[in-house]
CSV table of C-alpha atoms in Angstrom, one decimal:
chain,number,residue,atom,x,y,z
A,1,MET,CA,-0.5,-6.7,16.3
A,2,GLN,CA,-2.0,-2.3,15.8
A,3,GLU,CA,-4.9,-1.3,13.8
A,4,GLN,CA,-3.8,0.6,11.2
A,5,ASN,CA,-5.2,4.1,10.6
A,6,TYR,CA,-6.3,5.0,7.1
A,7,HIS,CA,-6.5,8.8,6.2
A,8,LEU,CA,-7.8,7.9,3.1
A,9,ASN,CA,-8.9,4.6,1.4
A,10,ASN,CA,-11.1,4.9,-1.5
A,11,VAL,CA,-11.8,1.4,-3.4
A,12,TYR,CA,-12.9,1.9,-6.8
A,13,PHE,CA,-14.1,-2.4,-7.2
A,14,LYS,CA,-17.3,-1.9,-9.2
A,15,GLU,CA,-16.2,1.4,-11.6
A,16,PRO,CA,-12.6,2.6,-11.2
A,17,LEU,CA,-11.4,6.0,-12.0
A,18,GLN,CA,-10.0,5.5,-15.8
A,19,TYR,CA,-6.8,8.4,-16.4
A,20,ASP,CA,-5.2,7.9,-20.5
A,21,GLY,CA,-5.8,4.4,-20.6
A,22,ILE,CA,-5.1,3.4,-17.0
A,23,SER,CA,-8.3,2.1,-14.3
A,24,VAL,CA,-6.9,2.8,-11.0
A,25,TYR,CA,-9.5,1.3,-8.2
A,26,GLN,CA,-7.6,1.6,-5.1
A,27,ILE,CA,-5.9,5.1,-3.7
A,28,GLY,CA,-5.4,5.9,-0.7
A,29,ARG,CA,-2.7,7.4,2.1
A,30,MET,CA,-2.2,5.0,6.0
A,31,TYR,CA,-0.7,6.5,8.8
A,32,CYS,CA,0.7,3.7,10.6
A,33,LYS,CA,1.8,3.2,14.7
A,34,ALA,CA,4.9,2.6,15.5
A,35,ASP,CA,4.5,-1.3,15.6
A,36,THR,CA,1.8,-1.8,12.6
A,37,VAL,CA,1.5,-4.7,10.1
A,38,ILE,CA,-0.1,-5.0,7.6
A,39,SER,CA,-1.5,-8.8,6.5
A,40,ALA,CA,-0.4,-10.4,4.1
A,41,HIS,CA,-3.1,-10.1,1.3
A,42,VAL,CA,-3.4,-10.3,-2.3
A,43,HIS,CA,-4.4,-8.4,-4.9
A,44,THR,CA,-4.9,-10.8,-7.8
A,45,ASP,CA,-4.7,-9.0,-11.2
A,46,LEU,CA,-4.3,-5.6,-10.2
A,47,TYR,CA,-0.6,-3.4,-10.1
A,48,GLU,CA,-0.2,-1.9,-6.2
A,49,LEU,CA,2.3,1.6,-6.1
A,50,THR,CA,3.2,2.0,-2.9
A,51,ILE,CA,4.8,5.5,-2.6
A,52,VAL,CA,6.8,5.2,1.0
A,53,THR,CA,6.2,9.0,2.6
A,54,ASN,CA,7.5,8.8,6.1
A,55,GLY,CA,8.9,6.8,8.4
A,56,GLY,CA,10.6,2.7,7.3
A,57,GLY,CA,9.6,-1.0,7.3
A,58,GLN,CA,9.5,-3.8,5.5
A,59,ILE,CA,7.0,-4.5,2.4
A,60,ILE,CA,7.3,-8.4,2.8
A,61,THR,CA,6.6,-10.3,-0.6
A,62,ASN,CA,6.3,-14.4,-1.5
A,63,GLY,CA,8.2,-14.6,2.4
A,64,VAL,CA,11.1,-11.9,0.5
A,65,ALA,CA,11.4,-9.1,2.7
A,66,THR,CA,13.1,-5.9,1.2
A,67,ALA,CA,12.8,-2.4,3.2
A,68,VAL,CA,11.3,1.0,2.8
A,69,LYS,CA,12.8,4.0,3.6
A,70,ARG,CA,10.9,7.8,3.1
A,71,GLY,CA,11.4,8.4,-0.4
A,72,ASP,CA,10.6,4.6,-1.5
A,73,ILE,CA,8.5,3.8,-3.9
A,74,TYR,CA,7.4,-0.4,-4.4
A,75,LEU,CA,5.4,-2.0,-6.9
A,76,SER,CA,3.7,-4.7,-6.5
A,77,MET,CA,2.9,-7.2,-9.6
A,78,PRO,CA,-0.3,-9.0,-9.9
A,79,CYS,CA,-1.0,-11.7,-8.0
A,80,ASP,CA,1.9,-10.9,-5.3
A,81,THR,CA,1.2,-11.7,-1.7
A,82,HIS,CA,2.8,-9.3,-0.2
A,83,GLU,CA,1.6,-7.5,4.0
A,84,ILE,CA,3.5,-4.2,5.4
A,85,ARG,CA,5.4,-3.5,8.5
A,86,SER,CA,6.0,-0.6,10.3
A,87,ASP,CA,9.9,-0.3,11.2
A,88,GLY,CA,8.4,-0.1,15.2
A,89,LYS,CA,10.9,2.8,15.4
A,90,GLU,CA,9.3,5.7,13.5
A,91,ALA,CA,6.1,5.0,12.2
A,92,LEU,CA,5.7,4.1,8.4
A,93,LYS,CA,3.6,6.8,6.5
A,94,TYR,CA,2.3,5.5,2.9
A,95,ASP,CA,0.3,6.2,-0.3
A,96,PHE,CA,-0.3,3.7,-2.8
A,97,PHE,CA,-2.5,3.5,-5.6
A,98,ALA,CA,-4.1,0.0,-6.9
A,99,PHE,CA,-4.5,0.0,-11.2
């Protein structure tokens, strides 16, 4: 497992950003290496969008893997356990929003 490289990772848990009734708690951009693994984690009462901007990999949610590639958008639901893996060929890059 390689260390991940956040290009941007802003967390707003105490004072989330407000957009027309939607509270944004985290927003960021991740540049993975070819063998990066974002270990399994849970956002207990948040949704999270993962928008793949380059490369490919897998998002494993509650033990079920889904292949993702450039242009894909993945929605994680509250209380899902998910992890993200770069595919080892072309490094995964993605943006994410927790709301």
